[in-house]
């Protein structure tokens, strides 16, 4: 049964969306989504992998229930789509080669993937960031052949579209230990930012101009990590220090791309700081539990939700939905900050970005 409290939190955000769009046409023609399980809307359902979220209680509070989202409800991408006045970006892999693709955007994100091609592949078939950009390129070939009279029309459409990317945590969670044998953390962070920069330039060359890239969150605070490592306080700090090195390099890389690629706007989503504060001071955000997963998980929080087991009642009071992923209420917090606050999504909030 859906909690009235979860309905209330979604309803409040919906009122915000209605007041923001004010019944006008969409603020952008399309939303394109790339990344990992924080944004996956169901692509892993179509891949041979054990990393899936296509069963109850995933989607407990989502209109279509268990779609493959690693959440009890909406993700950041869904809330941003609502703000833009667009439908939720469907998973690209749900379309067959001859299907007509929507003009309002697509989702290429794949749970457990990373910036590096080999990240997560011990878990089965996944879409690395490089492969996701390749699928976006395939998308453009299909769209131009059916929906746009000229490359100029397609370019104008893409220049006004919004692209959001959240990726990198799995490179540290499942790929870093092996790399540690021959790389320092700083070198590993440089490797990731270099690979990411290359894929962002590919997106730009394909026509993307407004691109929001999220930091990696505090992985040392997720239940899957805290349950397996000795730590003082709420988090495993040496794990957080690893991703902090990457996060410290991200702003300069994005600023350099904006300066060197004409007409581009690369926005940095400061997810780490907000996530850390919400976990350390949950009551400041209306939360009661920022340490334990809401759903019953395998291996004491290490894995995903146990199928068909009833989750906690007050999902709007939990930071974590399962051993790795935030709950819908936390995703709504991140989305609203990025939409409105230029210090969270910098140097431009989404409200500012859509007007550029």
mmCIF file of N, CA and C in Angstrom, residues 7-115:
data_model
loop_
_atom_site.group_PDB
_atom_site.id
_atom_site.type_symbol
_atom_site.label_atom_id
_atom_site.label_comp_id
_atom_site.label_asym_id
_atom_site.label_seq_id
_atom_site.Cartn_x
_atom_site.Cartn_y
_atom_site.Cartn_z
ATOM 1 N N UNK A 7 2.993 10.067 -1.010
ATOM 2 C CA UNK A 7 2.120 10.777 -1.930
ATOM 3 C C UNK A 7 2.227 12.275 -1.686
ATOM 4 N N UNK A 8 2.283 12.672 -0.420
ATOM 5 C CA UNK A 8 2.371 14.091 -0.086
ATOM 6 C C UNK A 8 3.645 14.713 -0.627
ATOM 7 N N UNK A 9 4.786 14.029 -0.461
ATOM 8 C CA UNK A 9 6.053 14.590 -0.937
ATOM 9 C C UNK A 9 6.043 14.758 -2.448
ATOM 10 N N UNK A 10 5.505 13.780 -3.169
ATOM 11 C CA UNK A 10 5.432 13.888 -4.624
ATOM 12 C C UNK A 10 4.457 14.972 -5.036
ATOM 13 N N UNK A 11 3.366 15.114 -4.282
ATOM 14 C CA UNK A 11 2.358 16.116 -4.612
ATOM 15 C C UNK A 11 2.918 17.523 -4.453
ATOM 16 N N UNK A 12 3.715 17.735 -3.413
ATOM 17 C CA UNK A 12 4.328 19.049 -3.204
ATOM 18 C C UNK A 12 5.245 19.391 -4.367
ATOM 19 N N UNK A 13 6.062 18.422 -4.797
ATOM 20 C CA UNK A 13 6.947 18.680 -5.938
ATOM 21 C C UNK A 13 6.132 18.940 -7.191
ATOM 22 N N UNK A 14 4.994 18.216 -7.360
ATOM 23 C CA UNK A 14 4.145 18.418 -8.526
ATOM 24 C C UNK A 14 3.583 19.826 -8.542
ATOM 25 N N UNK A 15 3.176 20.338 -7.385
ATOM 26 C CA UNK A 15 2.681 21.712 -7.315
ATOM 27 C C UNK A 15 3.762 22.694 -7.733
ATOM 28 N N UNK A 16 4.999 22.400 -7.313
ATOM 29 C CA UNK A 16 6.129 23.254 -7.707
ATOM 30 C C UNK A 16 6.303 23.247 -9.223
ATOM 31 N N UNK A 17 6.182 22.061 -9.827
ATOM 32 C CA UNK A 17 6.336 21.931 -11.273
ATOM 33 C C UNK A 17 5.255 22.713 -11.998
ATOM 34 N N UNK A 18 4.007 22.578 -11.532
ATOM 35 C CA UNK A 18 2.889 23.261 -12.174
ATOM 36 C C UNK A 18 3.082 24.766 -12.128
ATOM 37 N N UNK A 19 3.516 25.271 -10.971
ATOM 38 C CA UNK A 19 3.717 26.714 -10.838
ATOM 39 C C UNK A 19 4.885 27.193 -11.687
ATOM 40 N N UNK A 20 5.878 26.299 -11.901
ATOM 41 C CA UNK A 20 7.059 26.686 -12.675
ATOM 42 C C UNK A 20 6.754 26.750 -14.163
ATOM 43 N N UNK A 21 6.047 25.728 -14.678
ATOM 44 C CA UNK A 21 5.775 25.686 -16.106
ATOM 45 C C UNK A 21 4.567 26.516 -16.482
ATOM 46 N N UNK A 22 3.618 26.669 -15.524
ATOM 47 C CA UNK A 22 2.463 27.553 -15.702
ATOM 48 C C UNK A 22 1.678 27.220 -16.973
ATOM 49 N N UNK A 23 1.608 25.913 -17.289
ATOM 50 C CA UNK A 23 0.787 25.483 -18.404
ATOM 51 C C UNK A 23 1.332 25.844 -19.773
ATOM 52 N N UNK A 24 2.573 26.278 -19.871
ATOM 53 C CA UNK A 24 3.153 26.684 -21.151
ATOM 54 C C UNK A 24 3.749 25.477 -21.864
ATOM 55 N N UNK A 25 4.312 25.715 -23.037
ATOM 56 C CA UNK A 25 4.962 24.648 -23.788
ATOM 57 C C UNK A 25 6.231 24.213 -23.063
ATOM 58 N N UNK A 26 6.787 23.046 -23.404
ATOM 59 C CA UNK A 26 7.991 22.554 -22.722
ATOM 60 C C UNK A 26 9.133 23.569 -22.733
ATOM 61 N N UNK A 27 9.915 23.562 -21.677
ATOM 62 C CA UNK A 27 11.042 24.486 -21.555
ATOM 63 C C UNK A 27 12.232 24.050 -22.403
ATOM 64 N N UNK A 28 12.214 22.818 -22.858
ATOM 65 C CA UNK A 28 13.249 22.287 -23.753
ATOM 66 C C UNK A 28 12.587 21.238 -24.635
ATOM 67 N N UNK A 29 13.079 21.045 -25.848
ATOM 68 C CA UNK A 29 12.437 20.065 -26.728
ATOM 69 C C UNK A 29 12.633 18.622 -26.295
ATOM 70 N N UNK A 30 13.735 18.351 -25.563
ATOM 71 C CA UNK A 30 14.020 16.964 -25.194
ATOM 72 C C UNK A 30 14.952 16.902 -23.992
ATOM 73 N N UNK A 31 14.898 15.760 -23.300
ATOM 74 C CA UNK A 31 15.804 15.459 -22.195
ATOM 75 C C UNK A 31 16.484 14.126 -22.500
ATOM 76 N N UNK A 32 17.809 14.164 -22.567
ATOM 77 C CA UNK A 32 18.588 12.951 -22.808
ATOM 78 C C UNK A 32 19.387 12.618 -21.551
ATOM 79 N N UNK A 33 19.327 11.345 -21.150
ATOM 80 C CA UNK A 33 19.854 10.911 -19.861
ATOM 81 C C UNK A 33 20.907 9.824 -20.062
ATOM 82 N N UNK A 34 22.082 10.020 -19.467
ATOM 83 C CA UNK A 34 23.151 9.029 -19.524
ATOM 84 C C UNK A 34 23.692 8.811 -18.119
ATOM 85 N N UNK A 35 24.152 7.591 -17.832
ATOM 86 C CA UNK A 35 24.707 7.354 -16.509
ATOM 87 C C UNK A 35 24.539 5.929 -16.032
ATOM 88 N N UNK A 36 24.449 5.789 -14.705
ATOM 89 C CA UNK A 36 24.378 4.470 -14.084
ATOM 90 C C UNK A 36 23.019 4.252 -13.422
ATOM 91 N N UNK A 37 22.980 3.435 -12.377
ATOM 92 C CA UNK A 37 21.703 3.054 -11.767
ATOM 93 C C UNK A 37 20.978 4.206 -11.088
ATOM 94 N N UNK A 38 21.665 5.297 -10.802
ATOM 95 C CA UNK A 38 20.985 6.453 -10.225
ATOM 96 C C UNK A 38 19.992 7.060 -11.211
ATOM 97 N N UNK A 39 20.185 6.780 -12.503
ATOM 98 C CA UNK A 39 19.319 7.350 -13.538
ATOM 99 C C UNK A 39 18.667 6.303 -14.438
ATOM 100 N N UNK A 40 19.085 5.059 -14.354
ATOM 101 C CA UNK A 40 18.547 3.997 -15.209
ATOM 102 C C UNK A 40 17.027 3.911 -15.059
ATOM 103 N N UNK A 41 16.325 3.981 -16.193
ATOM 104 C CA UNK A 41 14.862 3.883 -16.159
ATOM 105 C C UNK A 41 14.364 2.547 -16.691
ATOM 106 N N UNK A 42 15.291 1.597 -16.894
ATOM 107 C CA UNK A 42 14.866 0.273 -17.324
ATOM 108 C C UNK A 42 15.709 -0.371 -18.405
ATOM 109 N N UNK A 43 16.836 0.228 -18.781
ATOM 110 C CA UNK A 43 17.674 -0.373 -19.822
ATOM 111 C C UNK A 43 18.213 -1.740 -19.428
ATOM 112 N N UNK A 44 18.548 -1.914 -18.146
ATOM 113 C CA UNK A 44 19.096 -3.198 -17.719
ATOM 114 C C UNK A 44 18.088 -4.336 -17.823
ATOM 115 N N UNK A 45 16.792 -4.006 -17.936
ATOM 116 C CA UNK A 45 15.777 -5.038 -18.148
ATOM 117 C C UNK A 45 16.028 -5.803 -19.440
ATOM 118 N N UNK A 46 16.700 -5.153 -20.390
ATOM 119 C CA UNK A 46 16.897 -5.725 -21.721
ATOM 120 C C UNK A 46 18.306 -6.269 -21.919
ATOM 121 N N UNK A 47 19.069 -6.354 -20.827
ATOM 122 C CA UNK A 47 20.445 -6.837 -20.892
ATOM 123 C C UNK A 47 20.608 -8.104 -20.063
ATOM 124 N N UNK A 48 21.577 -8.931 -20.436
ATOM 125 C CA UNK A 48 21.874 -10.145 -19.687
ATOM 126 C C UNK A 48 22.784 -9.782 -18.512
ATOM 127 N N UNK A 49 22.158 -9.348 -17.435
ATOM 128 C CA UNK A 49 22.885 -8.939 -16.235
ATOM 129 C C UNK A 49 22.074 -9.277 -14.996
ATOM 130 N N UNK A 50 22.757 -9.467 -13.894
ATOM 131 C CA UNK A 50 22.050 -9.727 -12.640
ATOM 132 C C UNK A 50 21.611 -8.431 -11.972
ATOM 133 N N UNK A 51 22.059 -7.292 -12.492
ATOM 134 C CA UNK A 51 21.726 -5.999 -11.897
ATOM 135 C C UNK A 51 20.438 -5.476 -12.521
ATOM 136 N N UNK A 52 19.330 -5.767 -11.871
ATOM 137 C CA UNK A 52 18.018 -5.338 -12.358
ATOM 138 C C UNK A 52 17.169 -4.863 -11.186
ATOM 139 N N UNK A 53 16.199 -4.026 -11.516
ATOM 140 C CA UNK A 53 15.252 -3.540 -10.501
ATOM 141 C C UNK A 53 13.835 -3.622 -11.058
ATOM 142 N N UNK A 54 13.554 -4.719 -11.735
ATOM 143 C CA UNK A 54 12.256 -4.886 -12.390
ATOM 144 C C UNK A 54 11.309 -5.779 -11.601
ATOM 145 N N UNK A 55 11.405 -5.692 -10.290
ATOM 146 C CA UNK A 55 10.538 -6.492 -9.431
ATOM 147 C C UNK A 55 10.159 -5.677 -8.196
ATOM 148 N N UNK A 56 9.045 -6.038 -7.590
ATOM 149 C CA UNK A 56 8.607 -5.395 -6.349
ATOM 150 C C UNK A 56 9.582 -5.760 -5.227
ATOM 151 N N UNK A 57 9.893 -4.831 -4.314
ATOM 152 C CA UNK A 57 9.229 -3.549 -4.041
ATOM 153 C C UNK A 57 9.793 -2.341 -4.796
ATOM 154 N N UNK A 58 10.732 -2.548 -5.746
ATOM 155 C CA UNK A 58 11.166 -1.405 -6.562
ATOM 156 C C UNK A 58 9.944 -0.824 -7.272
ATOM 157 N N UNK A 59 9.893 0.496 -7.328
ATOM 158 C CA UNK A 59 8.744 1.147 -7.942
ATOM 159 C C UNK A 59 7.509 1.176 -7.068
ATOM 160 N N UNK A 60 7.663 0.938 -5.784
ATOM 161 C CA UNK A 60 6.521 0.899 -4.857
ATOM 162 C C UNK A 60 5.651 2.141 -4.974
ATOM 163 N N UNK A 61 6.262 3.294 -5.200
ATOM 164 C CA UNK A 61 5.520 4.555 -5.255
ATOM 165 C C UNK A 61 5.507 5.168 -6.653
ATOM 166 N N UNK A 62 5.891 4.395 -7.654
ATOM 167 C CA UNK A 62 5.906 4.895 -9.026
ATOM 168 C C UNK A 62 4.611 4.510 -9.722
ATOM 169 N N UNK A 63 4.157 5.365 -10.628
ATOM 170 C CA UNK A 63 2.861 5.160 -11.270
ATOM 171 C C UNK A 63 2.790 3.835 -12.014
ATOM 172 N N UNK A 64 3.885 3.422 -12.642
ATOM 173 C CA UNK A 64 3.902 2.155 -13.385
ATOM 174 C C UNK A 64 4.576 1.034 -12.608
ATOM 175 N N UNK A 65 4.769 1.250 -11.311
ATOM 176 C CA UNK A 65 5.395 0.270 -10.428
ATOM 177 C C UNK A 65 6.821 -0.068 -10.872
ATOM 178 N N UNK A 66 7.192 -1.365 -10.873
ATOM 179 C CA UNK A 66 8.606 -1.739 -11.048
ATOM 180 C C UNK A 66 9.008 -1.696 -12.518
ATOM 181 N N UNK A 67 9.523 -0.551 -12.933
ATOM 182 C CA UNK A 67 9.899 -0.314 -14.328
ATOM 183 C C UNK A 67 11.363 -0.629 -14.607
ATOM 184 N N UNK A 68 12.138 -0.815 -13.560
ATOM 185 C CA UNK A 68 13.581 -0.974 -13.712
ATOM 186 C C UNK A 68 14.354 0.152 -13.067
ATOM 187 N N UNK A 69 13.623 1.126 -12.483
ATOM 188 C CA UNK A 69 14.285 2.197 -11.736
ATOM 189 C C UNK A 69 14.759 1.656 -10.394
ATOM 190 N N UNK A 70 15.967 2.042 -9.998
ATOM 191 C CA UNK A 70 16.527 1.582 -8.730
ATOM 192 C C UNK A 70 16.088 2.531 -7.618
ATOM 193 N N UNK A 71 14.800 2.561 -7.391
ATOM 194 C CA UNK A 71 14.205 3.494 -6.435
ATOM 195 C C UNK A 71 12.811 3.004 -6.072
ATOM 196 N N UNK A 72 12.257 3.575 -5.005
ATOM 197 C CA UNK A 72 10.852 3.305 -4.704
ATOM 198 C C UNK A 72 9.931 4.116 -5.595
ATOM 199 N N UNK A 73 10.476 5.143 -6.257
ATOM 200 C CA UNK A 73 9.645 5.997 -7.102
ATOM 201 C C UNK A 73 10.452 6.627 -8.214
ATOM 202 N N UNK A 74 10.345 7.942 -8.314
ATOM 203 C CA UNK A 74 11.017 8.671 -9.391
ATOM 204 C C UNK A 74 12.503 8.867 -9.094
ATOM 205 N N UNK A 75 13.243 9.121 -10.163
ATOM 206 C CA UNK A 75 14.651 9.480 -10.050
ATOM 207 C C UNK A 75 14.804 10.972 -10.342
ATOM 208 N N UNK A 76 16.017 11.467 -10.216
ATOM 209 C CA UNK A 76 16.288 12.871 -10.540
ATOM 210 C C UNK A 76 15.862 13.184 -11.968
ATOM 211 N N UNK A 77 16.126 12.264 -12.886
ATOM 212 C CA UNK A 77 15.768 12.487 -14.291
ATOM 213 C C UNK A 77 14.267 12.677 -14.465
ATOM 214 N N UNK A 78 13.472 11.941 -13.702
ATOM 215 C CA UNK A 78 12.014 12.059 -13.804
ATOM 216 C C UNK A 78 11.533 13.412 -13.297
ATOM 217 N N UNK A 79 12.092 13.865 -12.187
ATOM 218 C CA UNK A 79 11.702 15.173 -11.650
ATOM 219 C C UNK A 79 12.121 16.299 -12.592
ATOM 220 N N UNK A 80 13.278 16.159 -13.205
ATOM 221 C CA UNK A 80 13.722 17.179 -14.161
ATOM 222 C C UNK A 80 12.830 17.177 -15.394
ATOM 223 N N UNK A 81 12.413 16.003 -15.844
ATOM 224 C CA UNK A 81 11.485 15.923 -16.978
ATOM 225 C C UNK A 81 10.183 16.650 -16.655
ATOM 226 N N UNK A 82 9.681 16.475 -15.450
ATOM 227 C CA UNK A 82 8.457 17.165 -15.032
ATOM 228 C C UNK A 82 8.655 18.674 -15.052
ATOM 229 N N UNK A 83 9.791 19.118 -14.555
ATOM 230 C CA UNK A 83 10.085 20.554 -14.571
ATOM 231 C C UNK A 83 10.108 21.093 -15.994
ATOM 232 N N UNK A 84 10.698 20.354 -16.901
ATOM 233 C CA UNK A 84 10.803 20.796 -18.295
ATOM 234 C C UNK A 84 9.472 20.710 -19.037
ATOM 235 N N UNK A 85 8.505 20.016 -18.442
ATOM 236 C CA UNK A 85 7.224 19.827 -19.120
ATOM 237 C C UNK A 85 7.266 18.710 -20.142
ATOM 238 N N UNK A 86 8.145 17.736 -19.911
ATOM 239 C CA UNK A 86 8.337 16.621 -20.838
ATOM 240 C C UNK A 86 7.920 15.300 -20.193
ATOM 241 N N UNK A 87 7.582 14.297 -20.998
ATOM 242 C CA UNK A 87 7.346 12.963 -20.437
ATOM 243 C C UNK A 87 8.650 12.373 -19.923
ATOM 244 N N UNK A 88 8.552 11.379 -19.041
ATOM 245 C CA UNK A 88 9.754 10.719 -18.550
ATOM 246 C C UNK A 88 10.499 10.094 -19.727
ATOM 247 N N UNK A 89 11.813 10.249 -19.730
ATOM 248 C CA UNK A 89 12.625 9.703 -20.824
ATOM 249 C C UNK A 89 12.629 8.174 -20.744
ATOM 250 N N UNK A 90 12.075 7.490 -21.739
ATOM 251 C CA UNK A 90 12.004 6.026 -21.695
ATOM 252 C C UNK A 90 13.350 5.389 -22.002
ATOM 253 N N UNK A 91 13.565 4.151 -21.548
ATOM 254 C CA UNK A 91 14.836 3.478 -21.837
ATOM 255 C C UNK A 91 15.001 3.218 -23.330
ATOM 256 N N UNK A 92 16.153 3.559 -23.851
ATOM 257 C CA UNK A 92 16.415 3.387 -25.284
ATOM 258 C C UNK A 92 16.242 1.937 -25.720
ATOM 259 N N UNK A 93 16.679 1.000 -24.879
ATOM 260 C CA UNK A 93 16.646 -0.405 -25.267
ATOM 261 C C UNK A 93 15.238 -0.976 -25.327
ATOM 262 N N UNK A 94 14.246 -0.218 -24.882
ATOM 263 C CA UNK A 94 12.860 -0.691 -24.971
ATOM 264 C C UNK A 94 12.302 -0.551 -26.383
ATOM 265 N N UNK A 95 13.050 0.127 -27.261
ATOM 266 C CA UNK A 95 12.605 0.332 -28.639
ATOM 267 C C UNK A 95 13.330 -0.631 -29.580
ATOM 268 N N UNK A 96 12.586 -1.197 -30.503
ATOM 269 C CA UNK A 96 13.162 -2.074 -31.517
ATOM 270 C C UNK A 96 13.750 -1.224 -32.643
ATOM 271 N N UNK A 97 14.657 -1.802 -33.440
ATOM 272 C CA UNK A 97 15.338 -1.020 -34.486
ATOM 273 C C UNK A 97 14.416 -0.265 -35.432
ATOM 274 N N UNK A 98 13.244 -0.787 -35.701
ATOM 275 C CA UNK A 98 12.351 -0.127 -36.648
ATOM 276 C C UNK A 98 11.297 0.742 -35.965
ATOM 277 N N UNK A 99 11.309 0.774 -34.642
ATOM 278 C CA UNK A 99 10.344 1.605 -33.917
ATOM 279 C C UNK A 99 10.643 3.083 -34.131
ATOM 280 N N UNK A 100 9.596 3.882 -34.097
ATOM 281 C CA UNK A 100 9.766 5.329 -34.144
ATOM 282 C C UNK A 100 10.180 5.812 -32.757
ATOM 283 N N UNK A 101 11.245 6.564 -32.692
ATOM 284 C CA UNK A 101 11.751 7.059 -31.412
ATOM 285 C C UNK A 101 11.068 8.369 -31.037
ATOM 286 N N UNK A 102 10.845 8.597 -29.743
ATOM 287 C CA UNK A 102 10.230 9.858 -29.313
ATOM 288 C C UNK A 102 11.176 11.033 -29.512
ATOM 289 N N UNK A 103 10.605 12.186 -29.793
ATOM 290 C CA UNK A 103 11.403 13.407 -29.960
ATOM 291 C C UNK A 103 11.636 14.120 -28.636
ATOM 292 N N UNK A 104 11.029 13.624 -27.569
ATOM 293 C CA UNK A 104 11.120 14.292 -26.271
ATOM 294 C C UNK A 104 12.268 13.780 -25.409
ATOM 295 N N UNK A 105 13.074 12.869 -25.956
ATOM 296 C CA UNK A 105 14.245 12.417 -25.227
ATOM 297 C C UNK A 105 14.245 10.934 -24.931
ATOM 298 N N UNK A 106 15.408 10.443 -24.543
ATOM 299 C CA UNK A 106 15.594 9.026 -24.248
ATOM 300 C C UNK A 106 16.571 8.860 -23.091
ATOM 301 N N UNK A 107 16.509 7.686 -22.473
ATOM 302 C CA UNK A 107 17.377 7.362 -21.351
ATOM 303 C C UNK A 107 18.290 6.206 -21.766
ATOM 304 N N UNK A 108 19.602 6.408 -21.620
ATOM 305 C CA UNK A 108 20.584 5.390 -21.992
ATOM 306 C C UNK A 108 21.290 4.811 -20.762
ATOM 307 N N UNK A 109 20.947 5.287 -19.577
ATOM 308 C CA UNK A 109 21.655 4.909 -18.353
ATOM 309 C C UNK A 109 21.525 3.413 -18.075
ATOM 310 N N UNK A 110 22.571 2.856 -17.480
ATOM 311 C CA UNK A 110 22.630 1.419 -17.236
ATOM 312 C C UNK A 110 23.198 1.142 -15.851
ATOM 313 N N UNK A 111 22.415 0.472 -15.017
ATOM 314 C CA UNK A 111 22.833 0.176 -13.661
ATOM 315 C C UNK A 111 24.141 -0.593 -13.599
ATOM 316 N N UNK A 112 25.031 -0.184 -12.688
ATOM 317 C CA UNK A 112 26.329 -0.817 -12.398
ATOM 318 C C UNK A 112 27.415 -0.481 -13.406
ATOM 319 N N UNK A 113 27.113 0.342 -14.417
ATOM 320 C CA UNK A 113 28.130 0.700 -15.410
ATOM 321 C C UNK A 113 29.048 1.788 -14.867
ATOM 322 N N UNK A 114 30.051 2.126 -15.662
ATOM 323 C CA UNK A 114 30.975 3.165 -15.244
ATOM 324 C C UNK A 114 31.498 3.988 -16.399
ATOM 325 N N UNK A 115 32.398 4.886 -16.064
ATOM 326 C CA UNK A 115 33.093 5.669 -17.080
ATOM 327 C C UNK A 115 34.036 4.761 -17.868
#
